[in-house]
Each structure stands twice: as structure tokens, then as C-alpha cells.
Coordinates of C-alpha atoms and ligand atoms in Angstrom, one line a residue:
X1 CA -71.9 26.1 -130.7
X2 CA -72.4 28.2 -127.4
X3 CA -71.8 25.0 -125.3
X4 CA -68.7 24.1 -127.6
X5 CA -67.6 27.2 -126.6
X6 CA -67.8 27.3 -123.2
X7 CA -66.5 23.7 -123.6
X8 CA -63.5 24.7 -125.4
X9 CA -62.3 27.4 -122.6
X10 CA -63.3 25.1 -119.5
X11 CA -60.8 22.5 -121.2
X12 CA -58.0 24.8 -122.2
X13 CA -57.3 27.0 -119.1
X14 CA -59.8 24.9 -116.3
X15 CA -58.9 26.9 -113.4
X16 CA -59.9 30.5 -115.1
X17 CA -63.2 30.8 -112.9
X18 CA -63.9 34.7 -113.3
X19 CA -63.7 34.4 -116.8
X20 CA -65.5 31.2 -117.6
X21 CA -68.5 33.5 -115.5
X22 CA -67.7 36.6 -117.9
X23 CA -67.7 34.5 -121.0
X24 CA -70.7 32.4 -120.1
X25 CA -72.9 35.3 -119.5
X26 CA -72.0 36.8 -122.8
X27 CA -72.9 33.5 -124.7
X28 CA -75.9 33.2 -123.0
X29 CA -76.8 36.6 -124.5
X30 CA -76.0 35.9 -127.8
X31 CA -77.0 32.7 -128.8
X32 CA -80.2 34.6 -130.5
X33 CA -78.1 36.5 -132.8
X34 CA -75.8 33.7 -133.8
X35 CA -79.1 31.8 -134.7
X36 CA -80.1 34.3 -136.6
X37 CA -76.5 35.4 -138.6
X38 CA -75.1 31.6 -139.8
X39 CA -71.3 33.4 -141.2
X40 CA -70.6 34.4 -137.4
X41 CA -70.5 30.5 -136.4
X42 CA -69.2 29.7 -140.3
X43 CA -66.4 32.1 -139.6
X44 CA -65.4 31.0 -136.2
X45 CA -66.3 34.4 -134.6
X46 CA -67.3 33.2 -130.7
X47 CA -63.8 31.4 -130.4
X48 CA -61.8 34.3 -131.8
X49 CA -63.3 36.3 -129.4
X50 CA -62.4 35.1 -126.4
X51 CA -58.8 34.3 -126.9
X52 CA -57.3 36.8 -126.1
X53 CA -54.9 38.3 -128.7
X54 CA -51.7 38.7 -126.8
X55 CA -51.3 38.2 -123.1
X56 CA -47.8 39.5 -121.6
X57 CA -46.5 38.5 -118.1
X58 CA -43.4 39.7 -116.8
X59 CA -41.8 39.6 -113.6
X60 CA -41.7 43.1 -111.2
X61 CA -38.7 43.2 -109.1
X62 CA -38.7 46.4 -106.7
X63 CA -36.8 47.0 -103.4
X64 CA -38.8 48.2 -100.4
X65 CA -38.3 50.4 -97.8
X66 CA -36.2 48.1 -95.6
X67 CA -33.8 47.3 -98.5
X68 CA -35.4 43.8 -99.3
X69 CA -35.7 42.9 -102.6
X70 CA -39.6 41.3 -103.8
X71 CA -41.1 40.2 -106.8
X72 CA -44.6 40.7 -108.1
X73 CA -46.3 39.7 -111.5
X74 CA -47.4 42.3 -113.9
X75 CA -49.7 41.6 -116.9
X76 CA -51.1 42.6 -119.9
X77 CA -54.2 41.2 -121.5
X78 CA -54.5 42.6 -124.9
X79 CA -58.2 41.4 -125.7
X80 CA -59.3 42.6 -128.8
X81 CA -58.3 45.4 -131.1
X82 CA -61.3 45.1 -133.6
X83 CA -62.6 48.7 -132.9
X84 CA -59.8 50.7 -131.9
X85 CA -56.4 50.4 -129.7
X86 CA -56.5 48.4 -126.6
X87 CA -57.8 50.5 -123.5
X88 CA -58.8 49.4 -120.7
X89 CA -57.4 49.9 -116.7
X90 CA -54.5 48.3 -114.4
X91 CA -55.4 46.8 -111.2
X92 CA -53.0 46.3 -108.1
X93 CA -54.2 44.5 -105.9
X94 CA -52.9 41.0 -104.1
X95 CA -55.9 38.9 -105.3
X96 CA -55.1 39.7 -109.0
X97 CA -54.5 36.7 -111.7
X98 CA -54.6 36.0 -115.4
X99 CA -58.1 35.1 -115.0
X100 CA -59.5 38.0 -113.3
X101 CA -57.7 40.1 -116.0
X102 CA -58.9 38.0 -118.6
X103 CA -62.6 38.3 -117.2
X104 CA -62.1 42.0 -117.6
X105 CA -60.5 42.7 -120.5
X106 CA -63.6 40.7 -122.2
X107 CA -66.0 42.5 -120.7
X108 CA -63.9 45.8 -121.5
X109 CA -63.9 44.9 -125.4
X110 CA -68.2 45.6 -125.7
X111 CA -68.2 47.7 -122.8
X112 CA -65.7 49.9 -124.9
X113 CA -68.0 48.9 -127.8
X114 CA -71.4 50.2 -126.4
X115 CA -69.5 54.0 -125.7
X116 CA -69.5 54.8 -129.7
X117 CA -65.9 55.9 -129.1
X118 CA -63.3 54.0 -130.9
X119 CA -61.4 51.5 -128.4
X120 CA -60.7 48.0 -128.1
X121 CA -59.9 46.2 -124.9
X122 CA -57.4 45.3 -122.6
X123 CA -57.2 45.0 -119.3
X124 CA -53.8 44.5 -116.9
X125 CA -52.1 44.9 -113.7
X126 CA -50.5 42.8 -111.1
X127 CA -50.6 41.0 -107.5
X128 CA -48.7 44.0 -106.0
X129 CA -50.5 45.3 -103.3
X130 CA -50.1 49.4 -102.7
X131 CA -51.9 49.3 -99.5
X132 CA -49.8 50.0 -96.3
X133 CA -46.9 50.7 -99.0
X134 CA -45.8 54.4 -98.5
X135 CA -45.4 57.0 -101.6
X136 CA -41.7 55.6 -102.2
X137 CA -42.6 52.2 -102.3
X138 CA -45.1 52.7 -104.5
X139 CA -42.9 54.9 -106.7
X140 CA -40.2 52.1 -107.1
X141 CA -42.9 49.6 -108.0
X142 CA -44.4 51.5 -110.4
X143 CA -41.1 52.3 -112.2
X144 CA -39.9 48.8 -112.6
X145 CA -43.4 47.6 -113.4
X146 CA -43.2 50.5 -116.7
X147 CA -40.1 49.3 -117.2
X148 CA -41.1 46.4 -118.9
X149 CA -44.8 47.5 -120.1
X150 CA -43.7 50.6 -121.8
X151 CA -42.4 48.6 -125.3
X152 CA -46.1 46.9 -125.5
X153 CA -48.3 50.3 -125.4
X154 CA -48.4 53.2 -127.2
X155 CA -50.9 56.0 -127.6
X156 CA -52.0 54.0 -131.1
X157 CA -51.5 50.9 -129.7
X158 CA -52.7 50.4 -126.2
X159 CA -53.6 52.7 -123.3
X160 CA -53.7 51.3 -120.0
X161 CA -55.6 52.9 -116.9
X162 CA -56.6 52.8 -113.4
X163 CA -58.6 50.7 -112.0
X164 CA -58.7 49.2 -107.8
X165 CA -55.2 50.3 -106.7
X166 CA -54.3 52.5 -109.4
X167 CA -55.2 55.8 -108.8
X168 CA -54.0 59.7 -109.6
X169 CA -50.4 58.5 -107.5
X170 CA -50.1 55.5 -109.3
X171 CA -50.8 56.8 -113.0
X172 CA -48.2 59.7 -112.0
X173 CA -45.7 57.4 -111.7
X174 CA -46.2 55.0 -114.4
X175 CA -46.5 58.2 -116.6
X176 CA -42.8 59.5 -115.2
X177 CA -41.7 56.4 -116.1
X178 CA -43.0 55.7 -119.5
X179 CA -42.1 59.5 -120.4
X180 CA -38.5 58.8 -119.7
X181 CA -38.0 55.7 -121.1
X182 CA -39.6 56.7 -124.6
X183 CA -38.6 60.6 -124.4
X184 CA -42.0 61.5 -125.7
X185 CA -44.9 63.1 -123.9
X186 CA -48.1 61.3 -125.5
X187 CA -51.9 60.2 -123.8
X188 CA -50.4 56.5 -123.4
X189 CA -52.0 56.7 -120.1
X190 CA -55.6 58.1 -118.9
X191 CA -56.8 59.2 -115.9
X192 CA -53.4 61.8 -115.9
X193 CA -53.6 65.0 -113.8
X194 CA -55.0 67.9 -114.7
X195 CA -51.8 69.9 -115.1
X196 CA -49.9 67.3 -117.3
X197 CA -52.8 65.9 -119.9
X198 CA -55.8 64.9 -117.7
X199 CA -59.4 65.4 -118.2
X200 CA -61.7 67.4 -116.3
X201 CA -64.6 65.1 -114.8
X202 CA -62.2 61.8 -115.5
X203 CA -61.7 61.1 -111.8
X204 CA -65.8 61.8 -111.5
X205 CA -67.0 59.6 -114.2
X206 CA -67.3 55.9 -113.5
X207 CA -69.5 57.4 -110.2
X208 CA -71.2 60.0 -112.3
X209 CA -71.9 58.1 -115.3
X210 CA -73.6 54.8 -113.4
X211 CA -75.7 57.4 -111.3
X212 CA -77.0 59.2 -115.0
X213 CA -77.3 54.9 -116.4
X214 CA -79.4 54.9 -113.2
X215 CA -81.4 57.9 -113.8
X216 CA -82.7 56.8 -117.9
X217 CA -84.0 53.5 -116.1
X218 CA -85.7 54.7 -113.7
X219 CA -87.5 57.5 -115.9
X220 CA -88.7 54.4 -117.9
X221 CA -91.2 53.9 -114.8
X222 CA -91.3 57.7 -114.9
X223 CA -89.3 57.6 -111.7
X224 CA -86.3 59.8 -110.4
X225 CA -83.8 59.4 -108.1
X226 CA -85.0 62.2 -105.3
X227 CA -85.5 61.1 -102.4
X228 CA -84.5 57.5 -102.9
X229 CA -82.5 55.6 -100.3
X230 CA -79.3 54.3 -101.6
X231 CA -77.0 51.3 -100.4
X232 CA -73.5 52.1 -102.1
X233 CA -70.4 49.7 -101.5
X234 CA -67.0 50.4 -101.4
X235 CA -65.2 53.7 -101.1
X236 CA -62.7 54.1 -103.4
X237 CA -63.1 56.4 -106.9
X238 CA -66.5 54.9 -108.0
X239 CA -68.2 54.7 -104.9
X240 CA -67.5 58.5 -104.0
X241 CA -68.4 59.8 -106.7
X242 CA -71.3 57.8 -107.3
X243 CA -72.2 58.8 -103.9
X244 CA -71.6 62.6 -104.8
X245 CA -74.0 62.5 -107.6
X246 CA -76.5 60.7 -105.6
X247 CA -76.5 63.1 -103.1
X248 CA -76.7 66.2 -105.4
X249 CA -79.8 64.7 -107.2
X250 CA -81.2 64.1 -104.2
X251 CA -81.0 60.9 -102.9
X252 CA -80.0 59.6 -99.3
X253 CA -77.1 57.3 -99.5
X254 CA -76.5 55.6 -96.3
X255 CA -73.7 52.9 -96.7
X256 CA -70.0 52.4 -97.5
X257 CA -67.4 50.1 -97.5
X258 CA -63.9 48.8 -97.9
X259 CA -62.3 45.3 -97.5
X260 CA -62.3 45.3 -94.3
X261 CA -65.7 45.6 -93.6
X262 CA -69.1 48.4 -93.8
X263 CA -70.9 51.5 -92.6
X264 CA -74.5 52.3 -92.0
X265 CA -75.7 56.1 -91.5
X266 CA -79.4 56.0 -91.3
X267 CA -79.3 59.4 -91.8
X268 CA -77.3 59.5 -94.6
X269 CA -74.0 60.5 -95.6
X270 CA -74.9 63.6 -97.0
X271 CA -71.8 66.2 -98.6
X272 CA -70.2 66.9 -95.1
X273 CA -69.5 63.6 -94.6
X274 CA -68.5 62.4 -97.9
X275 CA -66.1 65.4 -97.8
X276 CA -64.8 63.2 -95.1
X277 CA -64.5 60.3 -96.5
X278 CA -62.2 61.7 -99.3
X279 CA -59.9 62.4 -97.3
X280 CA -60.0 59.6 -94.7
X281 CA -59.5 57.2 -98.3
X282 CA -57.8 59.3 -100.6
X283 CA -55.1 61.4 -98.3
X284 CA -55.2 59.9 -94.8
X285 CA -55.4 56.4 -96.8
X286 CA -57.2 55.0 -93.7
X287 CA -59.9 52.6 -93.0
X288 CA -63.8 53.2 -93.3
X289 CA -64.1 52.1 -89.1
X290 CA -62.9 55.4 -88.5
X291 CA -65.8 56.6 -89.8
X292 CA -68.2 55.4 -87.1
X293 CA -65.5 57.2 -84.6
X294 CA -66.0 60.1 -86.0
X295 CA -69.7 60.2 -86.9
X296 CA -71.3 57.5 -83.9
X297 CA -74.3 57.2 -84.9
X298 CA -73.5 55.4 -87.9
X299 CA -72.9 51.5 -87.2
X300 CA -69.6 49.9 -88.4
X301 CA -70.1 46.3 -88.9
X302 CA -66.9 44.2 -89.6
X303 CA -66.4 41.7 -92.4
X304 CA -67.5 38.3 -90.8
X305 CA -65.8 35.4 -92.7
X306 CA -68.3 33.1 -91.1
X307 CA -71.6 34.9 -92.6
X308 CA -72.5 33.9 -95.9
X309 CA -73.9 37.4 -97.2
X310 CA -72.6 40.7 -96.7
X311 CA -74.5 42.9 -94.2
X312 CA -74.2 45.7 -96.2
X313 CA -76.8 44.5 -98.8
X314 CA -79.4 43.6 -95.8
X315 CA -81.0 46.9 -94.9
X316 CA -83.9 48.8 -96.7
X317 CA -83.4 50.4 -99.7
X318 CA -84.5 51.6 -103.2
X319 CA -81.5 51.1 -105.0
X320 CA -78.2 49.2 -104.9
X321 CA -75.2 50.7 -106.5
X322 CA -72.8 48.2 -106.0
X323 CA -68.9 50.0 -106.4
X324 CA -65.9 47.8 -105.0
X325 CA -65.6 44.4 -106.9
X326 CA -66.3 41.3 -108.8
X327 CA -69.0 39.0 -107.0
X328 CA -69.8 41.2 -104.0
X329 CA -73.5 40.6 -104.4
X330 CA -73.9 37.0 -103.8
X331 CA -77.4 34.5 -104.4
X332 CA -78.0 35.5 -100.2
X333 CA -77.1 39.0 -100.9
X334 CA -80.4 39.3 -103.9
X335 CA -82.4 37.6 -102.0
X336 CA -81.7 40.2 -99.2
X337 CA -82.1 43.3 -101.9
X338 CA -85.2 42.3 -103.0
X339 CA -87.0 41.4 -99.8
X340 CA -85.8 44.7 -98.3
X341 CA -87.9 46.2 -101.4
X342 CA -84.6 47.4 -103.8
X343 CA -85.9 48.1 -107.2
X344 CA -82.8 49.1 -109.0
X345 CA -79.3 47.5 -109.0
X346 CA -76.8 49.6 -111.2
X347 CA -73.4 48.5 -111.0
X348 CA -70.3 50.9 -110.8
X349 CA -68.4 47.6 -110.2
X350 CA -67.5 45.2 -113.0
X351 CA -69.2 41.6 -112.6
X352 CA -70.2 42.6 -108.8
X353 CA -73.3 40.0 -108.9
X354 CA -72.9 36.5 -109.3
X355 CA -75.1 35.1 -112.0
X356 CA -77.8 33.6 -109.6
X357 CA -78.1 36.6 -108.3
X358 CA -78.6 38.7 -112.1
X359 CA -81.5 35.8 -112.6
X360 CA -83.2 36.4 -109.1
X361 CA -83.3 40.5 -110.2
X362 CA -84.6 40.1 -113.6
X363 CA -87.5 37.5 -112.5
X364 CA -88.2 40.2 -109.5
X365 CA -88.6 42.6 -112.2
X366 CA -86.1 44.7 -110.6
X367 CA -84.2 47.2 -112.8
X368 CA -80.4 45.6 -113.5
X369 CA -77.8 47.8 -115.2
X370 CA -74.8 45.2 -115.5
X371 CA -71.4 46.9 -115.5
X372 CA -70.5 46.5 -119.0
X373 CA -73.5 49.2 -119.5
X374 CA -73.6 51.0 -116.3
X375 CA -69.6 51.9 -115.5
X376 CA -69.0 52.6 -119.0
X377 CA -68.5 56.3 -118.0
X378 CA -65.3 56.3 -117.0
X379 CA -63.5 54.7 -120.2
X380 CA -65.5 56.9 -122.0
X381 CA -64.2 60.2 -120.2
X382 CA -60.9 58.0 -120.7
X383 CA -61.5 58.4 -124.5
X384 CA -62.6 62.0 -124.5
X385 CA -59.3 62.6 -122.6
X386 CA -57.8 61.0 -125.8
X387 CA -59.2 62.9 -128.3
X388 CA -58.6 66.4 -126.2
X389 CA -54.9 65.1 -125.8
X390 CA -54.7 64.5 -129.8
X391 CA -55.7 67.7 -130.6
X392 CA -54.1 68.9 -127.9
X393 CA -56.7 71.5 -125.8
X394 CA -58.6 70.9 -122.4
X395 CA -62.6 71.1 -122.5
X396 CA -64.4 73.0 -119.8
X397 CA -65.7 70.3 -117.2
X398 CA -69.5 71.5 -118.6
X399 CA -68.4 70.1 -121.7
X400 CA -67.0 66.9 -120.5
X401 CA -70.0 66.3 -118.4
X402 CA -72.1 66.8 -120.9
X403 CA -70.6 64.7 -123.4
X404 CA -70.4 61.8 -120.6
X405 CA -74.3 62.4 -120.0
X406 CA -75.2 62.1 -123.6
X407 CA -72.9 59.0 -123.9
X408 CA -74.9 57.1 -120.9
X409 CA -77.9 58.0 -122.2
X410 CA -76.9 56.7 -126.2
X411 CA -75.8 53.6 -124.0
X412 CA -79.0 53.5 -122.4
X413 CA -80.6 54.0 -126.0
X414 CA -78.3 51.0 -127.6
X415 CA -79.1 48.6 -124.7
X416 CA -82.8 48.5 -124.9
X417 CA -83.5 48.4 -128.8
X418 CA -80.8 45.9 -128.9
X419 CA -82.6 43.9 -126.4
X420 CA -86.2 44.8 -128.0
X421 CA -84.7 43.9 -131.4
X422 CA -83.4 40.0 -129.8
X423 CA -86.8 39.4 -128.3
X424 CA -85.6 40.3 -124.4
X425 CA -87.6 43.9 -124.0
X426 CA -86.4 45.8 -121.2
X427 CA -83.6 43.3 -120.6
X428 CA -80.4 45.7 -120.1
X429 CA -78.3 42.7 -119.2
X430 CA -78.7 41.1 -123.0
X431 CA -79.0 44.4 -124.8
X432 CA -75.4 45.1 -123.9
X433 CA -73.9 41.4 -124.5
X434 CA -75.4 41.9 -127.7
X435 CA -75.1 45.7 -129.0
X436 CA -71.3 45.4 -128.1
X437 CA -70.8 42.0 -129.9
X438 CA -72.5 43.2 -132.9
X439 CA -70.7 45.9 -133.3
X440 CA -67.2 43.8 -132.3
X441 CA -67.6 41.0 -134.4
X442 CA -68.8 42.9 -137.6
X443 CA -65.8 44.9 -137.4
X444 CA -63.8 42.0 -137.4
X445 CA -65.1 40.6 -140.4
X446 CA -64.7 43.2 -142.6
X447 CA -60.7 43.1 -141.3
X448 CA -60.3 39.2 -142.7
X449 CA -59.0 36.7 -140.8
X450 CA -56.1 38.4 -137.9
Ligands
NDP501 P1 -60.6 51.8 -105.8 O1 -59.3 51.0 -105.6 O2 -60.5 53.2 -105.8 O3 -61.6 51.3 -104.7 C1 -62.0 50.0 -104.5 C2 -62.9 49.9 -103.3 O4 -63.4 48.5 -103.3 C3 -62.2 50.1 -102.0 O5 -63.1 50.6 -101.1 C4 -61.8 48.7 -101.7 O6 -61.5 48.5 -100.3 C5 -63.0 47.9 -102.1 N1 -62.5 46.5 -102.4 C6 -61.6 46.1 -103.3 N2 -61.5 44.8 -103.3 C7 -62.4 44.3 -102.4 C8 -62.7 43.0 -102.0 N3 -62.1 42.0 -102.5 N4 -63.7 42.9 -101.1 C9 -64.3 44.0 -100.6 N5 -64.0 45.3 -101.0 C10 -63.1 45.4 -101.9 O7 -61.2 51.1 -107.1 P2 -62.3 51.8 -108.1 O8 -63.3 52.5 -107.3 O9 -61.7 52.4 -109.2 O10 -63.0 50.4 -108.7 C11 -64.1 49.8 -108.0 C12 -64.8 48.9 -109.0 O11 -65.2 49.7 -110.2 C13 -63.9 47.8 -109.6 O12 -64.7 46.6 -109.9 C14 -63.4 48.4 -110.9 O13 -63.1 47.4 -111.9 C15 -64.7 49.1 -111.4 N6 -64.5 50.2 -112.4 C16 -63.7 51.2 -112.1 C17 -63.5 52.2 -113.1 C18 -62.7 53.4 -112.8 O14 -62.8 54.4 -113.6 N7 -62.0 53.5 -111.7 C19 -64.2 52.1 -114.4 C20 -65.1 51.0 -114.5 C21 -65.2 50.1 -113.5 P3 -60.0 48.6 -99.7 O15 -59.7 50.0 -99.7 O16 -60.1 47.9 -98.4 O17 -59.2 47.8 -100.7

């Protein structure tokens, strides 16, 4: 039935690479528990899953700063509502598609799973691309691309996110927008600010939560994070903050990234210099090469287009948190980790290793937390920002923070007797496929055929 399935989806939408990869993995994971539970093939559960249960695509016409007119796509993947109302984040960024959405709103729906909150998943966004664009720009995009996405969600029916591209700025301005056009002020969006609905600790906890995933598996082997040597990529809202915690347990974190290519700081990047970085990325909006300006002895290497691995993952290191985006850590890239003796990979990324790579860690007996698992932090805050918005109060940031801990470490929990329970012990990788599936596809049972 797996292979039918795969099958199935290769046929119907061929070119839809990212999310034959997302789906695949997924299968892989479960074919234990489908052997073992005959009404989820009799009942057609796989292939409901993974279509999606409404896709919209619309067209985004804004007018830039020189007066010309252009037009993006935006998208909505609603994936799967089995659990809860859709949630997941919107991407902007130029490489976006219908199958990179589609890749993510499927992992969303048992990432949202495994948080014990109660959300389904989505996933949109569109080819726009907000770098180089200034404030205005971005403002006019936004407001026509709400414009059309406001009559699909709802605070009961589907709250979007950020995700790359869409940060505080952008959510400001699809929230104006939204608020207008329905004259209500509801949570239809997470990741608000603070003054107008936001969460304390939501900007913090994608970074935060993969760094306390990180923590529960390495005190498995009775091992902390002080004092480890960290290789971090990217540098946008997950890789700060995943650097921030690092650094405040104790670790040395000594790279960074963006697009257009990497820094190494052998002596780490340590508060000062992360301090920086906010700004440089977050105000400034500038470039990570400015960082070896500033601080010369780290190294700025460029990305290559002829190399095929990414520098970044080839120096030494303990652990790998791999922040920026799908398929960053390619089959070169493992082989680097684990010969420069990396014993933990925890993404902060969604789908950031390609699945030669995953298969390389687990037969090095390297600790994986796959992203599903891993970044589930920041929907989760998402959700807690929910629940404070419905009953209307703001909880101290030690109470966020300390909700989000106990979430990882449940997630942690779910994973691993999930995985013991299947026959993969200690497999992190299959313990989510399968916790989150469980708990989806038992949930749509009980609601009939929809
Ligand atoms: P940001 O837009 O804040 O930062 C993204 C970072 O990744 C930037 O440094 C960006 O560089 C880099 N990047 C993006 N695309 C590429 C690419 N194709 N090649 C190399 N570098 C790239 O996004 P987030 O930090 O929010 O998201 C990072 C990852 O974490 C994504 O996979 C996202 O899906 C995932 N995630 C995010 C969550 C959140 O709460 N924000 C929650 C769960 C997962 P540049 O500036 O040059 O574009």
C-alpha cells in the first residue's frame, strides 16, 4: 500500500519533488503501524492524508515604488483539519511553489500533532520576495495579498503565520489588513506584537524550543550542552534565537549564514556579537559579509555554486543545528558532519537534510531530531498565543517559557515510546512520523468519512 501510495502522488502531480520527499519519509515510518492496524488501509487513511483538503491560489497584484504594476502568486494549502483549525506559517520568498507548500503543510499536520495542543495544518505564502523591497512595498504587498486570503481564515478556521520572509513587519501588515476588511479584532494571525495580541517568548521559540529538543537527547547519553561547539545556519528568527539559547547554556556557537553565503568565528559568537547580528538582520536588513568587516577574525566564505557541499557544515563540531531551509544538509554535507566528529543534528529548519543524509546519521549513531519534532516550539508558542488571546490575558514570559519547555520535553517523551513501541528504539525520526499519524488518523476516523 505504501508504494501505491507514493505511486499515486508521483502520477498525479509528477513535478511536486519536495513533497514526494516529505511524503515518502512519512510512509517509510509508518508502514509498521499500518501492518499492524488493517481498518487504516480498509478505510483509505494514507491517501486521504496526503491530499490536501483545499488548496487556494490567487493572483497578488501590488504597485511598487516606481509606479509599476507586478504580480505574484499567493497560496493556501489547507492540509488537514482532523485535530483542530488549520495553522501553520506563510513564506515569502521567490523560490516558493505549490509543492514546497504542500511539503510543509504535511509535515505541519503531525508536527502540530506531536505539540498536544489542538491544531491542524496548513501551510501558505507566495513567490514575492520582501528582500531589497522597502517598508512601503512591503506594506502594499501585504495588503493586496490579505485581500484575497482574509475570506478563507478565521480564528476557528485557519490561522496563518510567519515563516522565511514573514516576520513581525509582515504579520503587522497582514493583521491591519485582515482587521479592516472583517472589522473584528481576533488571533487570526500568530506571531502579532506584543502591544496588539502577541505572545511573550513567540519570536524566541522555534530557537529556544529545538535547543531544549536538543538538550532531552543529549541527557539520554547523560550529556549537556556546556561547552559544546555548535555549527548553526542561517540567521534569520530560528537561527538567533537558537543561537541565544546556545550561548546562555553554555555552548560556543561559531557559524552563521544567509543565502548569500557563511561565517566562521572560531572563537565564537558569543552575546555581543549576536546582539550584532540582530540588528545587522533584523533593522539594518543587511547581509552576514558584513559581519567579517566588523569582527575580522571570523572568515566569510561566499556561496560557491560550483562546490557540491556547503562549507559551513565542514568544520569541527559537536552539534549541528541546522536553521535556514529545506535540503541544506546535503549526502556531502553528513559525510562532512560526521567525519568532523558532530554527534547531534537538531533541526530548527523544516526538511533541512536530504534523506541520504538522515540514513548516513542514524547508521553513525548520531543523535537526529528531524524538524517535525525539533521546531515544534514555535507553533506551539503560536497556540499558547491562541489560547491567551481566547481568554483574552497575556502570561508572564516565565510562564510561556515554561509551558514551551514542558511541551518539548512531552515531545521528546512522545517520540521515543512511539518509536520504542514500533520496534525503532531511540529512533526520533520514526517516533514522530508515527506519534503524529496516530494521533491524526484516529481522529479522522472517529469524524466519518470528510
Ligand atoms: P527567516 O526568514 O527569519 O530566516 C531564514 C534564514 O535562512 C535567512 O538567514 C535566509 O537567508 C536563510 N535562507 C533562506 N532561504 C535560503 C536558501 N534557499 N539558501 C540558503 N539560505 C537560505 O526564516 P525563519 O528563521 O523563520 O525560518 C528558517 C527555517 O525554520 C525555515 O525552514 C522555516 O520553515 C523553519 N521554521 C520556522 C519557524 C518559525 O517560527 N519562524 C517555525 C518552524 C520552522 P537570506 O536572508 O539571505 O534569505
Amino acid at each position: 500500500m505504501a508504494e501505491e501510495i507514493m505511486q499515486t502522488i508521483l502520477d498525479r502531480d509528477p513535478n511536486e519533488r519536495e513533497f514526494h520527499q516529505a511524503v515518502g519519509e512519512v510512509v517509510e515510518s509508518v508502514k509498521p503501524v499500518l501492518d499492524q492496524n488493517p481498518v487504516y488501509r480498509k478505510l483509505r487513511i494514507l491517501e486521504r492524508l496526503v491530499e490536501p483538503e483545499r488548496v487556494i491560489l490567487f493572483r497578488v497584484p501590488w504597485m511598487d515604488d516606481r509606479g509599476e504594476v507586478n504580480v505574484n502568486r499567493g497560496y493556501r494549502v489547507e492540509m488537514s483539519s482532523a485535530i483542530g483549525p488549520y495553522k501553520g506559517g506563510l513564506r515569502f520568498h521567490p523560490s516558493v511553489t505549490l509543492s514546497i507548500l504542500k511539503f510543509l503543510a504535511f509535515e505541519q499536520v503531525f508536527k502540530n500533532a506531536l505539540t498536544t495542543l489542538p491544531m491542524g495544518g496548513g501551510k501558505g505564502g507566495s513567490d514575492f520576495d520582501p528582500k531589497g523591497k522597502s517598508d512601503n512595498e512591503v506594506m502594499r504587498f501585504c495588503q493586496s495579498f490579505m485581500s484575497e486570503l482574509f475570506r478563507h481564515i478565521g480564528s476557528n478556521t485557519d490561522v496563518p503565520a510567519g515563516d522565511i520572509g514573514v516576520g513581525a513587519r509582515e504579520i503587522g501588515f497582514l493583521f491591519g489588513m485582515y482587521k479592516k476588511l472583517r472589522n473584528e479584532f481576533t488571533g487570526v494571525l500568530t506571531g502579532k506584537s506584543l502591544n496588539w495580541g502577541g505572545s511573550l517568548i513567540r519570536p524566541e521559540a522555534t530557537g529556544y524550543g529545538s535547543v531544549y529538543f536538543a538538550a532531552e537527547m543529549l541527557a539520554t547519553r547523560n550529556e549537556t550542552l556546556e561547552g559544546k561547539t555548535c555549527l548553526v545556519s542561517g540567521s534569520g528568527n530560528v537561527a538567533q534565537f537558537t543561537a541565544e539559547k546556545l550561548i546562555e547554556l553554555g555552548a560556543k556557537v561559531v557559524t552563521l549564514s544567509d543565502s548569500s553565503g557563511c561565517i566562521y568565528d572560531e572563537a565564537g559568537i558569543d552575546a555581543k556579537k549576536l546582539a550584532y547580528v540582530k540588528l545587522l538582520k533584523n533593522v539594518r536588513r543587511g547581509r552576514m559579509e558584513e559581519y567579517a568587516d566588523k569582527y575580522p577574525d571570523a572568515v566569510y566564505t561566499p556561496v560557491d555554486p560550483s562546490l557540491d557541499f556547503n562549507p559551513l557544515w565542514n568544520h569541527k563540531g559537536d552539534c549541528a543545528f541546522p536553521s535556514a531551509t529545506q535540503n541544506e544538509i546535503n549526502a556531502v554535507d553528513a559525510k562532512h558532519l560526521v567525519e568532523n566528529g558532530v554527534t547531534l543534528v537538531c533541526e530548527g529548519a523544516n526538511m533541512p537534510t536530504v534523506p541520504d543524509g538522515i540514513d548516513l546519521f542514524l547508521d553513525s549513531g548520531i543523535l537526529y531530531g528531524p524538524g517535525k519534532a525539533a521546531n515544534a516550539g514555535g507553533v506551539s508558542v503560536s497556540g499558547l498565543e491562541m489560547t491567551q488571546n481566547s481568554m483574552r490575558l497575556s502570561w508572564t514570559r516565565e510562564e510561556v517559557d515554561n509551558r514551551l519547555k514542558m511541551i518539548m520535553k512531552s515531545i521528546h517523551h512522545t517520540c521515543l515510546d512511539a518509536a520504542e513501541q514500533y520496534g525503532f528504539p531511540g529512533n526520533y525520526l520514526h517516533g514522530a512520523n508515527i506519534a503524529g499519524f496516530v494521533k491524526v488518523v484516529d481522529s479522522m476516523i472517529d469524524q466519518g468519512l470528510v
